[in-house]
Tab-separated table of N, CA and C in Angstrom:
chain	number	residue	atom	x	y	z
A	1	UNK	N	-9.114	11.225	-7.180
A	1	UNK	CA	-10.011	10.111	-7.032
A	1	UNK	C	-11.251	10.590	-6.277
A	2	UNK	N	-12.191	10.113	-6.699
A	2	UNK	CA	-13.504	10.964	-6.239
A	2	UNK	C	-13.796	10.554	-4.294
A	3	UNK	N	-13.382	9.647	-4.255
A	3	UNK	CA	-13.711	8.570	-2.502
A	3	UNK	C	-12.833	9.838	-1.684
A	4	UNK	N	-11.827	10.424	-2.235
A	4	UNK	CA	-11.447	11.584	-1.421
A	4	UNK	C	-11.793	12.977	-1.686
A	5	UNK	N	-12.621	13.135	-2.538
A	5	UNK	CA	-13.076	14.613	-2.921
A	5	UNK	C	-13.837	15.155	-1.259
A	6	UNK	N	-14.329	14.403	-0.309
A	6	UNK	CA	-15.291	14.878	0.923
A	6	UNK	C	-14.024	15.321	1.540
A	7	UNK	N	-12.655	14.705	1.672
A	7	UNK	CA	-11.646	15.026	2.728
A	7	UNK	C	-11.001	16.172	2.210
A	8	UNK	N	-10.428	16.013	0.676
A	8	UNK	CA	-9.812	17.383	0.188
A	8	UNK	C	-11.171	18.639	0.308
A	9	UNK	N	-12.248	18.639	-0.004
A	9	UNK	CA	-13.085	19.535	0.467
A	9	UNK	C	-12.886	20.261	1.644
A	10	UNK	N	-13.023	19.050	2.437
A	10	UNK	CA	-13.225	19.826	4.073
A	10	UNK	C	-11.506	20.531	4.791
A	11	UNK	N	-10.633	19.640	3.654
A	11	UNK	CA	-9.200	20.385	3.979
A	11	UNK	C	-9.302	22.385	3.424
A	12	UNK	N	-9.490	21.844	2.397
A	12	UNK	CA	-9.521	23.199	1.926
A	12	UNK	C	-10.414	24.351	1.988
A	13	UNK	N	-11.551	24.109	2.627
A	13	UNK	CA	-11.967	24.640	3.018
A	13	UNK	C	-11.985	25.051	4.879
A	14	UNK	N	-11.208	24.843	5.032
A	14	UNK	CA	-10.518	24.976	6.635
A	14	UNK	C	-9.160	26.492	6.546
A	15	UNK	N	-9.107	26.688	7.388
A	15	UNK	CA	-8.307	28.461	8.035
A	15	UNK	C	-6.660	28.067	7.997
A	16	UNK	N	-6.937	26.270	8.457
A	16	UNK	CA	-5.213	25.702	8.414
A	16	UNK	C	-5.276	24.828	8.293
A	17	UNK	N	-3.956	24.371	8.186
A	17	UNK	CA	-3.215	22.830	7.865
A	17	UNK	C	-3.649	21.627	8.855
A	18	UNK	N	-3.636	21.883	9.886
A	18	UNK	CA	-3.569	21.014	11.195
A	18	UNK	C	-5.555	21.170	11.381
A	19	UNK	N	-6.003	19.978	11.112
A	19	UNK	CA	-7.596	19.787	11.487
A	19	UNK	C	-7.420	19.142	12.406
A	20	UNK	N	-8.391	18.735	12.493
A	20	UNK	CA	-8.416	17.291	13.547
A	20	UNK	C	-8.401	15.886	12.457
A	21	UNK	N	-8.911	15.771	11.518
A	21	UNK	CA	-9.035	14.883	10.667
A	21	UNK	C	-7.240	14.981	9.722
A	22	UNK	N	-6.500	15.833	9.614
A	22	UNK	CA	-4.888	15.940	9.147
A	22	UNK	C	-4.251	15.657	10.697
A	23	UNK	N	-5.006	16.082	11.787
A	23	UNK	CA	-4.130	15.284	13.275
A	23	UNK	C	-4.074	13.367	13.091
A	24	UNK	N	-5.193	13.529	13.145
A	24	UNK	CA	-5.357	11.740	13.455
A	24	UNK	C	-4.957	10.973	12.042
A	25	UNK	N	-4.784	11.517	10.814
A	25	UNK	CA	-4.048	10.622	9.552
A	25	UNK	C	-2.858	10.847	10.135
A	26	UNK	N	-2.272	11.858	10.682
A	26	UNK	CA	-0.721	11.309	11.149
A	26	UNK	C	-0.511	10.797	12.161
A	27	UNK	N	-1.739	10.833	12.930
A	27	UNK	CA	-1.464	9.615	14.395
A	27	UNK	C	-1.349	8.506	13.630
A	28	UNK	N	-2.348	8.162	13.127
A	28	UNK	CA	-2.255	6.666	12.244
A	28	UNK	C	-1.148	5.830	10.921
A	29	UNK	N	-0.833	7.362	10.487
A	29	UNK	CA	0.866	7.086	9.729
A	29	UNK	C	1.516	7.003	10.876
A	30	UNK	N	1.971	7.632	11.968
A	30	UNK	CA	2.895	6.658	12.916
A	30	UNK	C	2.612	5.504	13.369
A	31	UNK	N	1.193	5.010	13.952
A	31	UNK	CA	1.108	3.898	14.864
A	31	UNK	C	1.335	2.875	13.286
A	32	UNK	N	0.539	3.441	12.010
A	32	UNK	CA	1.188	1.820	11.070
A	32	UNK	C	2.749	2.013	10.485
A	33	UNK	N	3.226	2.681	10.466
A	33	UNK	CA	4.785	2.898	10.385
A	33	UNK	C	5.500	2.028	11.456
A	34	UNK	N	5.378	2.186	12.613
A	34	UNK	CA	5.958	1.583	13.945
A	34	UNK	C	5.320	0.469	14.066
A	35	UNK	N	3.945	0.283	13.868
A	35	UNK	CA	3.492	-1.633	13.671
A	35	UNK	C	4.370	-2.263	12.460
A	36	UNK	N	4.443	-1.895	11.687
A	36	UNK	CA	5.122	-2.589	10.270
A	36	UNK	C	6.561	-2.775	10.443
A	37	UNK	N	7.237	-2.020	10.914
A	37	UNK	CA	8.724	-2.072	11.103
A	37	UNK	C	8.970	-2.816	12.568
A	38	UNK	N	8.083	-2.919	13.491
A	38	UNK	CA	7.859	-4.140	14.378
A	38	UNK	C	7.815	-5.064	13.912
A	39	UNK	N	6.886	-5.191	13.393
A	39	UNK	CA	6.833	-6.692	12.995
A	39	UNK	C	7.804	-7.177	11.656
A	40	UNK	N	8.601	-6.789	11.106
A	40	UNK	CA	9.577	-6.853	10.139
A	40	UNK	C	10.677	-7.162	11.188
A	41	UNK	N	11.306	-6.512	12.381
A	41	UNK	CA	11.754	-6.740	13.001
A	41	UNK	C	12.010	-8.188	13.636
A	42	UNK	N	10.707	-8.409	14.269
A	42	UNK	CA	10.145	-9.065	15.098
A	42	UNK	C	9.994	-10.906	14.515
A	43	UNK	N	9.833	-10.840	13.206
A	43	UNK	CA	9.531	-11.798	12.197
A	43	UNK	C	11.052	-11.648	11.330
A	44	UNK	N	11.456	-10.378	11.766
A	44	UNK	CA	12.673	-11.106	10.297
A	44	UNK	C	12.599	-11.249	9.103
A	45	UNK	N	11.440	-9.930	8.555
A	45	UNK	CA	10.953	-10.188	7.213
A	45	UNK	C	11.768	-9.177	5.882
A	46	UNK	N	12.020	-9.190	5.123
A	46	UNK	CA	12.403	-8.681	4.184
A	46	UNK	C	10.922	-7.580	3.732
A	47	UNK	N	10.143	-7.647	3.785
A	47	UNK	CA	8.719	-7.244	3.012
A	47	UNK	C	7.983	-7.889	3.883
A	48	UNK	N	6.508	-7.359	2.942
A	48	UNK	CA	5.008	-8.211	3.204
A	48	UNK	C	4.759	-8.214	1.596
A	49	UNK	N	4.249	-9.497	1.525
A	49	UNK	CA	3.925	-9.331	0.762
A	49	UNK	C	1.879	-9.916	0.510
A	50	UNK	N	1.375	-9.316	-0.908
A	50	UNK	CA	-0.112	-9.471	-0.447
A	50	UNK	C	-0.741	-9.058	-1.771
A	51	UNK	N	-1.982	-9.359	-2.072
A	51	UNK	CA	-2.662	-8.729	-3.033
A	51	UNK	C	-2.559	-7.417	-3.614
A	52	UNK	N	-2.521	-6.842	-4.707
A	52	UNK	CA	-2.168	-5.413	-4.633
A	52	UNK	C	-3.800	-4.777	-4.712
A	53	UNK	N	-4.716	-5.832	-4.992
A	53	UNK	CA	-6.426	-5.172	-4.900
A	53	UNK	C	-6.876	-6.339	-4.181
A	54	UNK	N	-8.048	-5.937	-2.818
A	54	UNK	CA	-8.697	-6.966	-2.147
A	54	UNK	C	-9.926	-7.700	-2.942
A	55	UNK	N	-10.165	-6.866	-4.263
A	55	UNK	CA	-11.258	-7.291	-5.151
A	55	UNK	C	-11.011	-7.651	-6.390
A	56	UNK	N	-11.718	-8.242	-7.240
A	56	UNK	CA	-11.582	-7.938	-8.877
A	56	UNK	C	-12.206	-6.425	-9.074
A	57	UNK	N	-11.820	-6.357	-9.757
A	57	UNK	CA	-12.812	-5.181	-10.384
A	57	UNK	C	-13.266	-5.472	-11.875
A	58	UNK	N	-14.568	-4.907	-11.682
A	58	UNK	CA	-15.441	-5.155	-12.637
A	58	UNK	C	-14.673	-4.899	-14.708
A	59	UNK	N	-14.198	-3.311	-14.520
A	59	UNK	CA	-13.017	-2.865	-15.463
A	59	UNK	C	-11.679	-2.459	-15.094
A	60	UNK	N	-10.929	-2.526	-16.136
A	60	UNK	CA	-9.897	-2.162	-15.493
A	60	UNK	C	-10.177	-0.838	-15.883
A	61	UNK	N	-11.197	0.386	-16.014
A	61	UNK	CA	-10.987	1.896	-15.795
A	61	UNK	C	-11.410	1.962	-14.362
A	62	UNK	N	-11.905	1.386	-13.608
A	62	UNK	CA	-11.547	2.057	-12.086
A	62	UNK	C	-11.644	0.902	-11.179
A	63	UNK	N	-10.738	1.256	-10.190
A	63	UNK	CA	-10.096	-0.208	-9.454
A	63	UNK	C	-10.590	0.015	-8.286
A	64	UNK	N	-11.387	-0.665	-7.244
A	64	UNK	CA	-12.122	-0.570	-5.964
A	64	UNK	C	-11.446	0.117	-5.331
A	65	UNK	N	-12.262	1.021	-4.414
A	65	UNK	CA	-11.444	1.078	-3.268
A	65	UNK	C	-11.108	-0.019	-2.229
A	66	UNK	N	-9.943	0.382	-1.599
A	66	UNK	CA	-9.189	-0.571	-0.511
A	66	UNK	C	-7.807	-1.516	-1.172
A	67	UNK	N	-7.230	-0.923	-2.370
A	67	UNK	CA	-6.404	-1.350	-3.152
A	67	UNK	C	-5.161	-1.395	-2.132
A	68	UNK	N	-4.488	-1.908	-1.951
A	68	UNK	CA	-3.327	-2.545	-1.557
A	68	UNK	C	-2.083	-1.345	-1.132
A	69	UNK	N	-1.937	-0.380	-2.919
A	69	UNK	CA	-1.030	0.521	-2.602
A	69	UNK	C	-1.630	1.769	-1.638
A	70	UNK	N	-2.432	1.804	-1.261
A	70	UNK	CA	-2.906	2.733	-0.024
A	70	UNK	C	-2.451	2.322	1.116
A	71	UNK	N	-1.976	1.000	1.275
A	71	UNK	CA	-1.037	0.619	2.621
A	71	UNK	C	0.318	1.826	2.333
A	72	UNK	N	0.965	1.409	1.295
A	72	UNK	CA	2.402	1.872	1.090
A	72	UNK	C	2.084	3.512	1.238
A	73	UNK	N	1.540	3.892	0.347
A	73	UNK	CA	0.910	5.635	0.629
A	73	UNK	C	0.719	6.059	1.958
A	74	UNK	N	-0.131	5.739	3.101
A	74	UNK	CA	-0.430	5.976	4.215
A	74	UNK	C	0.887	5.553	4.562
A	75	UNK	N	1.725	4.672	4.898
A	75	UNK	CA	2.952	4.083	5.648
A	75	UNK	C	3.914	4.842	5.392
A	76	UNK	N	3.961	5.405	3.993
A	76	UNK	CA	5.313	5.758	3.500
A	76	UNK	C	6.034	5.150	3.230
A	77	UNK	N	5.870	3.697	3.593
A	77	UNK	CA	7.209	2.740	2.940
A	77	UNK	C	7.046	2.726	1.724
A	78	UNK	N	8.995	2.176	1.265
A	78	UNK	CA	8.378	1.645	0.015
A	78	UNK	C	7.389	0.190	-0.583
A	79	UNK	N	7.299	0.426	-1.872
A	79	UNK	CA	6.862	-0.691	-2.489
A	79	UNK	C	6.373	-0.941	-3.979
A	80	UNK	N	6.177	-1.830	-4.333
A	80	UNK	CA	6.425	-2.223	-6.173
A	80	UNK	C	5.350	-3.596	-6.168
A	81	UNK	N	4.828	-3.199	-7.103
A	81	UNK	CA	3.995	-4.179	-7.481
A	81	UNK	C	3.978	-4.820	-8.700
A	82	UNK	N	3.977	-6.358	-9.029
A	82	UNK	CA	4.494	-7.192	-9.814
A	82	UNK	C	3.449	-7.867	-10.404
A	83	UNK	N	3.445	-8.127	-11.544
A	83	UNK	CA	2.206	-8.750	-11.754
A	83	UNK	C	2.433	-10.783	-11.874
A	84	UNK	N	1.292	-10.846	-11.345
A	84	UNK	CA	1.753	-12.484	-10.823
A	84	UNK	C	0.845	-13.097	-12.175
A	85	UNK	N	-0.278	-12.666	-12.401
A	85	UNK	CA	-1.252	-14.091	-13.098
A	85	UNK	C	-2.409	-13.357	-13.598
A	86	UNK	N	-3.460	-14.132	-14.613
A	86	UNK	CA	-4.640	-13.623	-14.384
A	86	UNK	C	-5.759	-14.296	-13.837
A	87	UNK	N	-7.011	-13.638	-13.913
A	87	UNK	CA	-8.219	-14.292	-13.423
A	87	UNK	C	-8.617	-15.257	-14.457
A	88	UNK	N	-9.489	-15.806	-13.757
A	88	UNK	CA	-10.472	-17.033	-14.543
A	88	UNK	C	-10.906	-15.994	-16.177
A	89	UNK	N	-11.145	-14.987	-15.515
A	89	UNK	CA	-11.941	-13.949	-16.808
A	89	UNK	C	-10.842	-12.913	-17.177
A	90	UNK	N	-9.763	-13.113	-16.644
A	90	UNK	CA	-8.550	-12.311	-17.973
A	90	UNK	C	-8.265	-11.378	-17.773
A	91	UNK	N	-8.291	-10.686	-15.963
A	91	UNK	CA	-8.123	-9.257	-15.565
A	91	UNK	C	-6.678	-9.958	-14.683
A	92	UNK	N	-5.665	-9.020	-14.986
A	92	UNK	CA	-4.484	-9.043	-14.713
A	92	UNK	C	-4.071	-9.332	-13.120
A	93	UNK	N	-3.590	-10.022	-12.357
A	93	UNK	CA	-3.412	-10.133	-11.163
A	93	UNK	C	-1.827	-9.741	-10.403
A	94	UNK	N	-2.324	-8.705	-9.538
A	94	UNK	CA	-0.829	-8.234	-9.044
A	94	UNK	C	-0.141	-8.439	-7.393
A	95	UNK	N	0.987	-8.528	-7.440
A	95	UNK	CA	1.124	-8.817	-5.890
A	95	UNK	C	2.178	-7.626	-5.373
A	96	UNK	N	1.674	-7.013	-4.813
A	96	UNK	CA	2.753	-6.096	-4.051
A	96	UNK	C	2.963	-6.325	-2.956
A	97	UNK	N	4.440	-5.756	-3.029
A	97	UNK	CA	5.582	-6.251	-1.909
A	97	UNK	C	6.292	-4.757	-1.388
A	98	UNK	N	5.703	-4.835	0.159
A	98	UNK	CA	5.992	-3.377	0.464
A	98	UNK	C	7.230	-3.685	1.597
A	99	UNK	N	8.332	-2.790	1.795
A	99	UNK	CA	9.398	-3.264	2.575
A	99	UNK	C	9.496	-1.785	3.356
A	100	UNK	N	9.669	-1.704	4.975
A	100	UNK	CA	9.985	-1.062	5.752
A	100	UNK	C	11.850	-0.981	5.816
A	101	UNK	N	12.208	-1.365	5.083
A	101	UNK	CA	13.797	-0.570	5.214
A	101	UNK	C	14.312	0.315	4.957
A	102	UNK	N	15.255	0.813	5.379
A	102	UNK	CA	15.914	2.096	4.954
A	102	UNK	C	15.706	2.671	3.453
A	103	UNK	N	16.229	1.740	2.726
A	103	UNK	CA	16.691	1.730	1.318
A	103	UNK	C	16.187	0.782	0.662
A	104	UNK	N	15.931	0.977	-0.646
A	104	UNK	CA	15.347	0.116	-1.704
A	104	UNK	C	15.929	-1.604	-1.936
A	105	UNK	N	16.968	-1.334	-1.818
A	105	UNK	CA	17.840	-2.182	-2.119
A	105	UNK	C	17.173	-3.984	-1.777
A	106	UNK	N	16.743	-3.904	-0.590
A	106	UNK	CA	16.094	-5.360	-0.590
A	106	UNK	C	14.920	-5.391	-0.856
A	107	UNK	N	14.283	-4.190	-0.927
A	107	UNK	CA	12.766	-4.490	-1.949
A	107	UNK	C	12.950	-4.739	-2.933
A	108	UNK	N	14.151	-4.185	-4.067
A	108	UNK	CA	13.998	-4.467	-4.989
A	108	UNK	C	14.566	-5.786	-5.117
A	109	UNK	N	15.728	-6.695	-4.582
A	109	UNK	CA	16.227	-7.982	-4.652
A	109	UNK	C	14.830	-8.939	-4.485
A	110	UNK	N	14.074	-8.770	-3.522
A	110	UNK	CA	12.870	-9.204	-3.213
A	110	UNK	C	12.059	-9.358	-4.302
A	111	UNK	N	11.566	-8.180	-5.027
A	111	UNK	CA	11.001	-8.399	-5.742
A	111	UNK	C	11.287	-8.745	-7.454
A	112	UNK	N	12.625	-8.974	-7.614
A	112	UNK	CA	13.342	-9.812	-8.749
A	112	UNK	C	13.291	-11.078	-8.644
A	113	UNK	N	13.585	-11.565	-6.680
A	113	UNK	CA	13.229	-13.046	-6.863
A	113	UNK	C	12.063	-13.429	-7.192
A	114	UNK	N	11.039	-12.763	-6.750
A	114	UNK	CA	9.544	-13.168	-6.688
A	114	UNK	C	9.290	-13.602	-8.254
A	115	UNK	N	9.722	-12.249	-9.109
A	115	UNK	CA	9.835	-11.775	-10.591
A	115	UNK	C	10.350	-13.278	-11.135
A	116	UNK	N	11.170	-13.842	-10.954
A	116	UNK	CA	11.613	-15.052	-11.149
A	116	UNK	C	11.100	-16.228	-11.215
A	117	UNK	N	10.157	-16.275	-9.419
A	117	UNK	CA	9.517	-17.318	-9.542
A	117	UNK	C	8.628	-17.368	-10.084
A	118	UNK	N	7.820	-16.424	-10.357
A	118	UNK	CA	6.668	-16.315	-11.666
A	118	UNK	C	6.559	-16.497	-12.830
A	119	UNK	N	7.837	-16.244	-13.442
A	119	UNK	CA	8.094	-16.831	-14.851
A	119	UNK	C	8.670	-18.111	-15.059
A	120	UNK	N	8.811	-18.748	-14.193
A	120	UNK	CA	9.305	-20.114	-14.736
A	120	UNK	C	8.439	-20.808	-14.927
A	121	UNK	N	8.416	-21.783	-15.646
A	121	UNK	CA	7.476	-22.513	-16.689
A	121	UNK	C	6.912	-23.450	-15.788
């Protein structure tokens, strides 16, 4: 994706692994790893669930940045995205549901119910 061609650049063109810019993406995969599983905790949540894009996008050949599954990517949790509806103008609408648990197992129950409530008439 081109929005990261400046970071893979400056990775690879570096002596090693450990920059300062590969330090602080894994400070920040821990502090949102340990916020998310707090508050799952804390709330008692099965998931989050949320938009899987904060925008429309204009086509569907390239989808804004700030898309939804870049939570799950950076976090490492899992997550699956479902498609709920469309727009006024006919571009597909999705909701992903990202779960901090061990195992798949209640993301995916989670997201069968959801799957459910969407198709009923």
């Amino acid at each position: 994706m081109p929005e990261f061609l400046p970071l893979l650049t400056q990775m690879l063109a570096s002596d090693r692994l450990k920059t300062p810019a590969w330090l602080a993406g894994r400070q920040l995969r821990r502090r949102l790893r340990q916020a998310l599983a707090q508050r799952a905790e804390q709330e008692r949540l099965d998931g989050f669930l949320y938009p899987t894009v904060c925008r429309i996008p204009q086509s569907l050949e390239k989808m804004p940045p700030g898309c939804a599954p870049e939570l799950a990517a950076i976090s490492g949790f899992a997550a699956i995205t479902l498609p709920c509806g469309r727009t006024r103008s006919g571009f597909p609408v999705g909701l992903e549901i990202l779960s901090p648990a061990a195992d798949e197992a209640p993301l995916l129950a989670l997201a069968a119910a959801c799957e459910t409530a969407f198709t009923r008439p």
